[in-house]
CSV table of C-alpha atoms in Angstrom, one decimal:
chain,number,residue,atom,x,y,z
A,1,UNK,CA,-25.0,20.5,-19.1
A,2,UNK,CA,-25.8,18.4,-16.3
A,3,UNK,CA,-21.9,17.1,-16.0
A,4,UNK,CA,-21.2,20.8,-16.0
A,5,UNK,CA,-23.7,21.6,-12.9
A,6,UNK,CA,-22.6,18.9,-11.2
A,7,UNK,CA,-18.9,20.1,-11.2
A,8,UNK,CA,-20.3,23.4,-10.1
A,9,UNK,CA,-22.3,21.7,-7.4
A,10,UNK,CA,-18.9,20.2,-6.2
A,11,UNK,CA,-16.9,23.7,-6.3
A,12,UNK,CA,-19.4,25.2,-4.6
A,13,UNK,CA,-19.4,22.2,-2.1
A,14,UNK,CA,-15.8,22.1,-1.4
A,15,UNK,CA,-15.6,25.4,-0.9
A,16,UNK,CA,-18.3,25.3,1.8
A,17,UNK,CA,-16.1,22.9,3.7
A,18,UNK,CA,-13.0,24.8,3.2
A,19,UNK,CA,-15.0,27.8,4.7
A,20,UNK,CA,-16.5,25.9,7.8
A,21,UNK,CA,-13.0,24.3,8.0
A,22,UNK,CA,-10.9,27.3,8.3
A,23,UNK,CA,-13.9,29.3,11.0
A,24,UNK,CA,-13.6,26.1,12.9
A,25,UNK,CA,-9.5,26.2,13.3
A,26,UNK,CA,-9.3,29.9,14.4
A,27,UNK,CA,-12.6,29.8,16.7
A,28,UNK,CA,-11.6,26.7,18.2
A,29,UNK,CA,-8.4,26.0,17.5
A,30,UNK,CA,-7.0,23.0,15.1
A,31,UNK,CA,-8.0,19.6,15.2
A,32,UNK,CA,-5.4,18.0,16.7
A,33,UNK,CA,-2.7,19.9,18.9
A,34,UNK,CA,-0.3,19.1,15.8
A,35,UNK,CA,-2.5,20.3,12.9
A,36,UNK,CA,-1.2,23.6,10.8
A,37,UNK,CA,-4.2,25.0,9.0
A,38,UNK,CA,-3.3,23.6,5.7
A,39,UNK,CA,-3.1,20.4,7.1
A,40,UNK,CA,-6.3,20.4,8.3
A,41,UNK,CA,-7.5,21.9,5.0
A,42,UNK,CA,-5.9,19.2,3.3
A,43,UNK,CA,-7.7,16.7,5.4
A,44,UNK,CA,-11.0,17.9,4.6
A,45,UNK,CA,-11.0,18.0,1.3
A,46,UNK,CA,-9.8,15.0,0.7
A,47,UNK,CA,-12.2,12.8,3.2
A,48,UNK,CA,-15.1,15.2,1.0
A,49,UNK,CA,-13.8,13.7,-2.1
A,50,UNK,CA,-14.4,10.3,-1.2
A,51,UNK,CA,-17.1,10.0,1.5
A,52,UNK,CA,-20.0,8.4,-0.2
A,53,UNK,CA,-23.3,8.7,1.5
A,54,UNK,CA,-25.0,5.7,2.9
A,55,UNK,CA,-27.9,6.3,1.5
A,56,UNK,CA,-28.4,5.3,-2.3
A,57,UNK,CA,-25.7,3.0,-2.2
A,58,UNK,CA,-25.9,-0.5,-3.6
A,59,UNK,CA,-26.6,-3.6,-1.7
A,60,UNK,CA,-26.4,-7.4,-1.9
A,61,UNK,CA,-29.5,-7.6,-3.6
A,62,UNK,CA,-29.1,-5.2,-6.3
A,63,UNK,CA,-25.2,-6.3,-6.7
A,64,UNK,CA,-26.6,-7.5,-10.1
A,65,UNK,CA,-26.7,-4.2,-11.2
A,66,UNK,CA,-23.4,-3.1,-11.0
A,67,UNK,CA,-21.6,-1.9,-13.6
A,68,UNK,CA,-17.7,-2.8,-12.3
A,69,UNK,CA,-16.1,-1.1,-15.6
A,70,UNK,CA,-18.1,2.0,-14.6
A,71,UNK,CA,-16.5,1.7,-10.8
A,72,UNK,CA,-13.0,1.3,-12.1
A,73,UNK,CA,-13.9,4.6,-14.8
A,74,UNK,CA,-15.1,6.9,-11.6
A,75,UNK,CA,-12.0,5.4,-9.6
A,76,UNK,CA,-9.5,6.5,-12.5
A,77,UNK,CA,-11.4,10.6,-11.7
A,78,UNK,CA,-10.0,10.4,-8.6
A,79,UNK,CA,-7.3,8.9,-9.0
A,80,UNK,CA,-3.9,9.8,-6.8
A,81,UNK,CA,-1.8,12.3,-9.0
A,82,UNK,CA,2.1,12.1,-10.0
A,83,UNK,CA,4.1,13.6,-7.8
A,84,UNK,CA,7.9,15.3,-8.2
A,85,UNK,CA,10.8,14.3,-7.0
A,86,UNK,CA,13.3,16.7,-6.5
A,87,UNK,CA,16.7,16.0,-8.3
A,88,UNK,CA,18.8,16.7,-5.3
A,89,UNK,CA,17.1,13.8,-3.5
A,90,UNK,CA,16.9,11.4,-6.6
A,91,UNK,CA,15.8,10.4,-9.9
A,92,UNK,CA,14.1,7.9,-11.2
A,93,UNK,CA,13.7,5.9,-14.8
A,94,UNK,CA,10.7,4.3,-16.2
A,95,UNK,CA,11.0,0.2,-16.5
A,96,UNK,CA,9.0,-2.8,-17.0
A,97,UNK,CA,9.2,-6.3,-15.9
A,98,UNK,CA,8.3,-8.6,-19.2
A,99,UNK,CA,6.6,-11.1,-17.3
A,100,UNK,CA,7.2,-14.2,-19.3
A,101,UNK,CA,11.2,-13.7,-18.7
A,102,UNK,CA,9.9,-14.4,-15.1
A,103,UNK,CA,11.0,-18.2,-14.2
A,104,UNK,CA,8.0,-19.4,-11.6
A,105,UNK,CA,7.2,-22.4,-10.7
A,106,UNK,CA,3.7,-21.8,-10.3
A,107,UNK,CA,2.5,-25.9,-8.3
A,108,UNK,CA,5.8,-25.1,-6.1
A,109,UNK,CA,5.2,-21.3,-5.9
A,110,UNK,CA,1.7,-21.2,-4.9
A,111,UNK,CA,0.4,-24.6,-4.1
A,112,UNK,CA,-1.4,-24.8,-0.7
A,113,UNK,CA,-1.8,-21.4,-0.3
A,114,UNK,CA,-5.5,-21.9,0.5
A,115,UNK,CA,-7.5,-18.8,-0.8
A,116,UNK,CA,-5.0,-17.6,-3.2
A,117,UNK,CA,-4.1,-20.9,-4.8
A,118,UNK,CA,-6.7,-21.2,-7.5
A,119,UNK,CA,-6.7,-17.7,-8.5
A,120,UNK,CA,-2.8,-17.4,-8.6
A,121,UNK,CA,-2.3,-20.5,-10.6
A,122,UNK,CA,-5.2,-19.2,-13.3
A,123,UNK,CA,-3.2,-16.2,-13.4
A,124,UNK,CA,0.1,-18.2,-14.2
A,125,UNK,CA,-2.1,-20.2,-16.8
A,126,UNK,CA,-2.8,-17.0,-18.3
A,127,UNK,CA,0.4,-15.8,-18.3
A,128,UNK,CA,1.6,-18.4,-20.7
A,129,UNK,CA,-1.3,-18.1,-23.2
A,130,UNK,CA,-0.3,-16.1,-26.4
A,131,UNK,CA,-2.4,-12.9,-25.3
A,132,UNK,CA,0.0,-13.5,-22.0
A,133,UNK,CA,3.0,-14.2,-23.2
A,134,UNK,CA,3.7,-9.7,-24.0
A,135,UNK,CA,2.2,-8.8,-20.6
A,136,UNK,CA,4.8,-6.5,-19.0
A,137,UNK,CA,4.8,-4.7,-15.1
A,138,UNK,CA,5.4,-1.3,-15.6
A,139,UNK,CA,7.7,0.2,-12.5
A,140,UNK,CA,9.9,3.3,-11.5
A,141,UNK,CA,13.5,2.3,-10.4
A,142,UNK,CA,14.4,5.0,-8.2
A,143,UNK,CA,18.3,6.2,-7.6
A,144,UNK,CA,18.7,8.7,-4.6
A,145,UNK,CA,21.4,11.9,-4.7
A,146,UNK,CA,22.9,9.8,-1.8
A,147,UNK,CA,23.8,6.5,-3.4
A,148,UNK,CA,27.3,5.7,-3.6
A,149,UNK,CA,28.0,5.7,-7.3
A,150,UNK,CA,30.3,2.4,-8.4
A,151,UNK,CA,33.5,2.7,-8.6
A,152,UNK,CA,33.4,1.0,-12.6
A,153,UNK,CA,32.2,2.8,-14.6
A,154,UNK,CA,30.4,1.0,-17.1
A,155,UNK,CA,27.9,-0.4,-14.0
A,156,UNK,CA,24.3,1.8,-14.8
A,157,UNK,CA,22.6,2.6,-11.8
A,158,UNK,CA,19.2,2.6,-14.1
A,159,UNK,CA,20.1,-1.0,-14.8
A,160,UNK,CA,18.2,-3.5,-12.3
A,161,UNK,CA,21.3,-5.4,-11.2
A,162,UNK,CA,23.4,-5.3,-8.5
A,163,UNK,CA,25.9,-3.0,-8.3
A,164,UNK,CA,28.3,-4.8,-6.2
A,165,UNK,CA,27.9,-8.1,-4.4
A,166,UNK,CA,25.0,-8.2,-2.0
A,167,UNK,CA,23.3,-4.8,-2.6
A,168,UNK,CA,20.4,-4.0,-0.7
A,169,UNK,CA,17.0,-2.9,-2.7
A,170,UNK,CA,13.8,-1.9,-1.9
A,171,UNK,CA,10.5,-3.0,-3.6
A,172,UNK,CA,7.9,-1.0,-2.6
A,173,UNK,CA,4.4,-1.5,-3.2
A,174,UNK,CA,2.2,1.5,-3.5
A,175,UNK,CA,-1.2,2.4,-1.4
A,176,UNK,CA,-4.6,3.5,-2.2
A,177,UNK,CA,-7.1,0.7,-1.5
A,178,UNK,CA,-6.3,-1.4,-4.5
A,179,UNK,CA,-7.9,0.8,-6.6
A,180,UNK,CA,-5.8,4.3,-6.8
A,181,UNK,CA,-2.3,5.0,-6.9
A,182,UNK,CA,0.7,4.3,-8.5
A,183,UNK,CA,4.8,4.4,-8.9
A,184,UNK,CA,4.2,8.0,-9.8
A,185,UNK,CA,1.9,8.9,-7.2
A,186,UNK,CA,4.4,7.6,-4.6
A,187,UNK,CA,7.3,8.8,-6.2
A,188,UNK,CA,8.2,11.8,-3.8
A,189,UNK,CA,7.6,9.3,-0.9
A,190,UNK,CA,9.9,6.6,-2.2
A,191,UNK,CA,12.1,9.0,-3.4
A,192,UNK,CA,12.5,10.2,0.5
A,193,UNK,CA,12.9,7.0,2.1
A,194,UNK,CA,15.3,5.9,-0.5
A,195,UNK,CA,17.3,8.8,0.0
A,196,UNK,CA,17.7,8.5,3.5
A,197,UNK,CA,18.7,4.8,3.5
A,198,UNK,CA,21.2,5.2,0.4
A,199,UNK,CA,19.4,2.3,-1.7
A,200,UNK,CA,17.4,2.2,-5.1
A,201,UNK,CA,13.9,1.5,-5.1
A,202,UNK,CA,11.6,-0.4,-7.5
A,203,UNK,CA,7.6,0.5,-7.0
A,204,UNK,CA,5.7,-1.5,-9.5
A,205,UNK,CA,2.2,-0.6,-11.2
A,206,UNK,CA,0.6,-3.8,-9.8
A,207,UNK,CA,-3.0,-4.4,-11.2
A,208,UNK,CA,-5.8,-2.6,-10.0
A,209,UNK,CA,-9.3,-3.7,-8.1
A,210,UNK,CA,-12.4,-4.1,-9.5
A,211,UNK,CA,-11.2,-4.9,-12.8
A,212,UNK,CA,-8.3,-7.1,-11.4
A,213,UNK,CA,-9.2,-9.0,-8.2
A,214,UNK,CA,-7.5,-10.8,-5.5
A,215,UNK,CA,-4.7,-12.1,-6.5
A,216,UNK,CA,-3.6,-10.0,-9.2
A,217,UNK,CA,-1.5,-7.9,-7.3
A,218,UNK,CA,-0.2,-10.6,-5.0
A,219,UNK,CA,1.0,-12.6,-8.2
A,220,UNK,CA,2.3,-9.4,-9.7
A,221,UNK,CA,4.5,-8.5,-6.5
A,222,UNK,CA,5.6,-11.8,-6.5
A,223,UNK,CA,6.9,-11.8,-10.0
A,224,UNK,CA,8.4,-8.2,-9.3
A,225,UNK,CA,10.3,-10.3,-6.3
A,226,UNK,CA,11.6,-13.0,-8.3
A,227,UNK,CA,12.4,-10.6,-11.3
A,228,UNK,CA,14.8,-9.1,-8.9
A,229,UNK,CA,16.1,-12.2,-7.8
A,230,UNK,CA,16.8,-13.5,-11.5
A,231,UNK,CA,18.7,-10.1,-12.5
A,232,UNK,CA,21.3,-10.9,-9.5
A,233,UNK,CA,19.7,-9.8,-6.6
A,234,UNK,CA,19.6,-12.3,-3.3
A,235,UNK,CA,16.3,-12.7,-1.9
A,236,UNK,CA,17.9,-12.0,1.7
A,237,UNK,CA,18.9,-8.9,0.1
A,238,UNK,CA,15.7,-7.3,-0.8
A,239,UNK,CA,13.9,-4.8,1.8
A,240,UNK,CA,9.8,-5.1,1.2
A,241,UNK,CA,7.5,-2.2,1.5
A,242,UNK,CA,4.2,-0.9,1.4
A,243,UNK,CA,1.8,1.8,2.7
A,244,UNK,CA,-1.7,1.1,3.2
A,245,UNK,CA,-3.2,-1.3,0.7
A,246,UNK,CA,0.5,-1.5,-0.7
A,247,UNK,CA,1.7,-2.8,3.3
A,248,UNK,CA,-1.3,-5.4,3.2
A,249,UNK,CA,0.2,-6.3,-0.3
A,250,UNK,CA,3.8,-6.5,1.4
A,251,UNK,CA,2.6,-8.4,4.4
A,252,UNK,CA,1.3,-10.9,2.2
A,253,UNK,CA,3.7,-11.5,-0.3
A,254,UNK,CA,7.0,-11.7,2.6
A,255,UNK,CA,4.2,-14.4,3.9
A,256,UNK,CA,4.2,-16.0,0.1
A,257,UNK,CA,7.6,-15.8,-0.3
A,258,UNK,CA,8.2,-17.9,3.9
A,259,UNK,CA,5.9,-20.6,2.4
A,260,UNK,CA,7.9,-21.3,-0.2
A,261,UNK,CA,11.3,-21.1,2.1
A,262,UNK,CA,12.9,-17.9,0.9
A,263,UNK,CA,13.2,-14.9,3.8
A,264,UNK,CA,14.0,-11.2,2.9
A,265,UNK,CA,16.0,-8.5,4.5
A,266,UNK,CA,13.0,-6.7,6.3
A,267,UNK,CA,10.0,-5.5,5.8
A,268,UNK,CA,8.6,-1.7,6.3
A,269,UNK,CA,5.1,-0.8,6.7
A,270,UNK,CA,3.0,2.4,6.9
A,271,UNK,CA,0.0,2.4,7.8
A,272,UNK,CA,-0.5,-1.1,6.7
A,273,UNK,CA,-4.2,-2.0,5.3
A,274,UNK,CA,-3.9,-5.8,7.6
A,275,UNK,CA,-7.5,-6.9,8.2
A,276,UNK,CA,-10.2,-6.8,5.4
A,277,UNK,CA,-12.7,-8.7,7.7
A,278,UNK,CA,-13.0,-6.7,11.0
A,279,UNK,CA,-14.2,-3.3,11.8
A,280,UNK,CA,-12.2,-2.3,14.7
A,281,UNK,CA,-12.9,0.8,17.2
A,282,UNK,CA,-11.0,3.4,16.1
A,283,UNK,CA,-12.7,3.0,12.7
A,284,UNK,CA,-15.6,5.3,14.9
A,285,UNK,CA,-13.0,6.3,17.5
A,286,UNK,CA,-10.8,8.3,14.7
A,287,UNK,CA,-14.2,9.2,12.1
A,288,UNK,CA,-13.6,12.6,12.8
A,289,UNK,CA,-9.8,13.0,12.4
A,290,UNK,CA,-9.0,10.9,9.8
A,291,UNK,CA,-9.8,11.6,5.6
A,292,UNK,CA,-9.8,7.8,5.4
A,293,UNK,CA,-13.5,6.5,4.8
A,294,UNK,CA,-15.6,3.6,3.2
A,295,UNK,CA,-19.0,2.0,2.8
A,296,UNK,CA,-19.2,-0.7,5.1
A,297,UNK,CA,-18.6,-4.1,4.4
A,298,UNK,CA,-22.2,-4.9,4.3
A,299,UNK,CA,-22.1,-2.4,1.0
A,300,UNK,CA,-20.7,-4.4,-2.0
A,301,UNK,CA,-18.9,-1.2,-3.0
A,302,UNK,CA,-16.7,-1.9,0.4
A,303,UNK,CA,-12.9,-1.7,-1.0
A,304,UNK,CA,-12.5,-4.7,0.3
A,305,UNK,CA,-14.8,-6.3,-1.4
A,306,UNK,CA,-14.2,-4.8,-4.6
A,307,UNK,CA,-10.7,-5.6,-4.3
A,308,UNK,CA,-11.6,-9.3,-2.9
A,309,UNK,CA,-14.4,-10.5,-5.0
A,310,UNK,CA,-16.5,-8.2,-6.5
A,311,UNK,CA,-20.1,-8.8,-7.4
A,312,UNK,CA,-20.6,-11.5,-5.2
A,313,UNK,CA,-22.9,-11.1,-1.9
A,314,UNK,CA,-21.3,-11.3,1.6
A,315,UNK,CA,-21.6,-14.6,3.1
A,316,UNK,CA,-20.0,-16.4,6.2
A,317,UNK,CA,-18.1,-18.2,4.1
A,318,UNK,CA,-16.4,-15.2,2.1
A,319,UNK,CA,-15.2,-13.7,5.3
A,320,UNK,CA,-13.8,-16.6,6.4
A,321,UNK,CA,-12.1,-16.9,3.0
A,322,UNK,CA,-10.8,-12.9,3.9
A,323,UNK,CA,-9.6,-13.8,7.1
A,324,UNK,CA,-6.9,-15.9,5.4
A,325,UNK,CA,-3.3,-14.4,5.7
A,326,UNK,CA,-2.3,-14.0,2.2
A,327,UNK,CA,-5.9,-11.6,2.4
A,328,UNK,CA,-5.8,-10.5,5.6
A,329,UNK,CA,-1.9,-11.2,6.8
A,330,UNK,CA,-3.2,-9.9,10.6
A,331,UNK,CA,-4.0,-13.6,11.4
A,332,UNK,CA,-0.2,-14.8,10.1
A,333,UNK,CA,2.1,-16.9,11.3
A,334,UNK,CA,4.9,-14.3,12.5
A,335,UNK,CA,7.5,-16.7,13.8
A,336,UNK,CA,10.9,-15.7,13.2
A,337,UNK,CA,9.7,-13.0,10.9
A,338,UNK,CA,12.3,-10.8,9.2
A,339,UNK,CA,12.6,-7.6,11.0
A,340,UNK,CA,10.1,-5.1,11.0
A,341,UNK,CA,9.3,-1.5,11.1
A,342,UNK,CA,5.6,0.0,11.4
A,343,UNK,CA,4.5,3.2,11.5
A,344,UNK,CA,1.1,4.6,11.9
A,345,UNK,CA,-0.9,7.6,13.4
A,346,UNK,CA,-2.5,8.1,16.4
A,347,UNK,CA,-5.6,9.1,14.8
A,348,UNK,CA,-5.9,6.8,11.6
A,349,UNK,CA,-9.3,5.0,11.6
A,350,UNK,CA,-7.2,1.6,11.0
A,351,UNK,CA,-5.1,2.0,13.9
A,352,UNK,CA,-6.4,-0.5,16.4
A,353,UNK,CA,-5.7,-3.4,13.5
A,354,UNK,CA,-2.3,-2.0,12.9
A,355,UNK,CA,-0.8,-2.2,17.0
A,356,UNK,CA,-2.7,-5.7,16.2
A,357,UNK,CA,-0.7,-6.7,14.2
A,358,UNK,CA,2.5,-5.5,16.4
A,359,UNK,CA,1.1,-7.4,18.9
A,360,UNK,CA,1.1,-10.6,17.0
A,361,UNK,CA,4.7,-10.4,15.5
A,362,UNK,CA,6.0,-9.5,18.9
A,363,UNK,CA,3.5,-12.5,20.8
A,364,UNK,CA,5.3,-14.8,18.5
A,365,UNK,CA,8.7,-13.8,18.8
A,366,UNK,CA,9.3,-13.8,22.6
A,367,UNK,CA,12.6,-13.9,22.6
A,368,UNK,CA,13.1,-11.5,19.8
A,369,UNK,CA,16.5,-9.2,19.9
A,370,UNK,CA,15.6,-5.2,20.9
A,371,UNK,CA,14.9,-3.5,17.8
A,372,UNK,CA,13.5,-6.6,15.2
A,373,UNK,CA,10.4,-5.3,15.5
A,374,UNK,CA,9.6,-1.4,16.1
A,375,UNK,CA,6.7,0.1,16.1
A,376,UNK,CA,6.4,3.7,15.8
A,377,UNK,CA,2.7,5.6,16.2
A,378,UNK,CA,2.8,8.8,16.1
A,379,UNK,CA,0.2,11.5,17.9
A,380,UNK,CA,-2.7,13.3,16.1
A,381,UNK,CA,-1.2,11.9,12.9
A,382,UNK,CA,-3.5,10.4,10.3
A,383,UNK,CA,-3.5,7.3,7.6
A,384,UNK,CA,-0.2,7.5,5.4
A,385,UNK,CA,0.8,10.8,6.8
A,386,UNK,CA,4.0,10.4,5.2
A,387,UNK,CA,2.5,11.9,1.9
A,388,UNK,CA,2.2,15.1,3.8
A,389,UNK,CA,5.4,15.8,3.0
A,390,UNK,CA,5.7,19.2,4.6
A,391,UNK,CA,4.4,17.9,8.0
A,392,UNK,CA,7.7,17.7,10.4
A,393,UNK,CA,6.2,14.3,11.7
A,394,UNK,CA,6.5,12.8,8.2
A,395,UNK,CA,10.0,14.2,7.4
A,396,UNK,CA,10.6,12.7,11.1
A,397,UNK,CA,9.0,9.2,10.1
A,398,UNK,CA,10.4,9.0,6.8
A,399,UNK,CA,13.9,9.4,7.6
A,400,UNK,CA,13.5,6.5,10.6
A,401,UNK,CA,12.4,4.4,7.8
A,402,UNK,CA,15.5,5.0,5.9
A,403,UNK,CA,17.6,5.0,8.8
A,404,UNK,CA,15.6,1.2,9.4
A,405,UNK,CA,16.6,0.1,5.9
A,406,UNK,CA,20.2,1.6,6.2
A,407,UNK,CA,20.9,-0.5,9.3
A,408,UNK,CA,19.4,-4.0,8.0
């Protein structure tokens, strides 16, 4: 009964805010100049979804009390949905990466990577324990209605090798704070941009926050990377991408992958989570346009936190730890970084950290040829507005990312 009151409760709620929502877009107009009514609608119920209050909510000194297997049950209620992709734009097969096929050199791979060395050699140590051993990354390979089928026949485009010699691929990394999301939920959006660039796509089902902590997904993208490499791909060949968490999780692994030597195509980032330390202005300037929300990080429930280290207090030194660039890939060394597209929206509470990050890449590449490093931001748009799929700014944007990719 009381399960069944509270679902009532939240009908009754969402409704309220669709109701105030829609009286506030014909009485005084939308939003933002660019928002259709659905949009907006869309917006609202989504940022009611996932706003928690301030009040009640845990804090360092009851952090104790948290049940984290509890957190990662509520995050599964909300998670982000599958989505379709249309056969005329592509279609897409089901694979897995068996992890122990996977030849790392874990000392040479990972060694003085300062925050993310001990956890990613445990998680190699782990990988080669018995239990280990028959872990697999589940993944989507994605072939769009515009790739140009190969000319021998036998060749399976659901078959993760090249094609011909030097194919490009992309291997994207999906959003959703580390804790949400999926290949399927992205689907439709990978489907897009692989469309539009005439490349297939691998997204992978990287582990999940709070149950799988920094770096579980780091060491997972990486695998996903050299499992591409081993089945014929170059590494100079492969396009990296990400939205949100899933462009944090890019940023870091293309900075992974520069410490060890090995350089990709380019990289393409929207809306790219890129500073987990560091509450910037728009986070307050943007509160009102944006659906994206979160405690703050004084709250242990922070997502970055959760996805960082959860259940342990703040301290100096664990933001110091955060500020590191395989955490926080802001504060990287951008030198002769591969080239770059990144897109955000005007009105996305993150978008201050974002032209950060522009800033940096282009500070440290002075003499950079026009077009290396783009970055696109588009008015009265919001976090990964790409998903909107409907909205003529993300048809815009997603076909520059394709366009981006096709060029490389």
């Amino acid at each position: 009964m009381p399960e069944l009151l509270a679902k009532v409760g939240s009908a009754i709620g969402l409704a309220a805010v669709m109701a105030k929502s829609t009286l506030s877009y014909y009485v005084k107009g939308p939003r933002c100049a660019k928002w259709p009514l659905w949009f907006q609608l869309h917006r609202d119920a989504i940022h009611r979804a996932i706003y928690t209050k301030p009040k009640g909510q845990p804090t360092d000194e009851t952090i104790d009390q948290i049940d984290f297997d509890k957190v990662a049950a509520e995050n599964r209620k909300w998670d982000l949905p599958a989505s379709h992709l249309p056969s005329d734009i592509g279609t897409y097969e089901r694979i897995s990466i068996k992890v122990s096929q996977v030849q790392i050199n874990p000392v040479e791979a990972f060694g003085g990577t300062g925050a993310a060395e001990s956890g990613l050699l445990a998680l190699s140590e782990a990988d080669r324990t018995a239990s280990g051993m028959d872990r697999e990354i589940p993944a989507e390979l994605t072939v769009p209605a515009s790739l140009k089928q190969p000319s021998d026949a036998t060749l399976d485009v659901f078959a993760c090798r090249p094609l011909a010699d030097g194919e490009k691929i992309v291997l994207y990394l999906h959003g959703g704070a580390y804790k949400f999301g999926s290949a399927a939920s992205h689907r439709a959006l990978t489907g897009r941009i692989a469309n539009h660039a005439s490349v297939r796509c691998v997204t992978i089902d990287y582990r999940l926050a709070p149950l799988h902590p920094y770096p579980a997904q780091l060491h997972d993208a990486y695998t996903a990377f050299w499992h591409l490499v081993q089945m014929g791909f170059r590494a100079e060949d492969i396009v990296v991408a990400g939205d949100s968490a899933g462009g944090n999780l890019a940023l870091a692994l293309t900075v992974l992958l520069r410490h060890t030597g090995h350089r990709t195509r380019g990289l393409l980032l929207l809306s790219p989570w890129v500073d987990l330390t560091t509450e910037r202005p728009s986070i307050r300037r943007n509160a009102k346009y944006d659906f994206l929300c979160a405690p703050p990080l004084e709250s242990p429930l922070n997502p970055a936190r959760t996805f960082y280290a959860p259940g342990r207090p703040l301290s100096p030194e664990m933001i110091t730890e955060m500020a590191h660039p395989l955490v926080s890939p802001v504060y990287a060394d951008f030198a002769e970084f591969p080239p770059t597209l990144i897109q955000a929206g005007e009105k996305e509470i993150i978008v201050d950290e974002i032209s950060q990050l522009y800033e940096n890449i282009a500070a440290h590449n002075p003499g950079a040829k026009r077009g290396r490093y783009v970055y696109e931001c588009y008015a009265d748009m919001i976090h990964v507005f790409h998903q909107f799929l409907d909205l003529p700014d993300a048809q815009y944007a997603i076909a520059k990312a394709g366009e981006f990719i096709k060029a490389l």
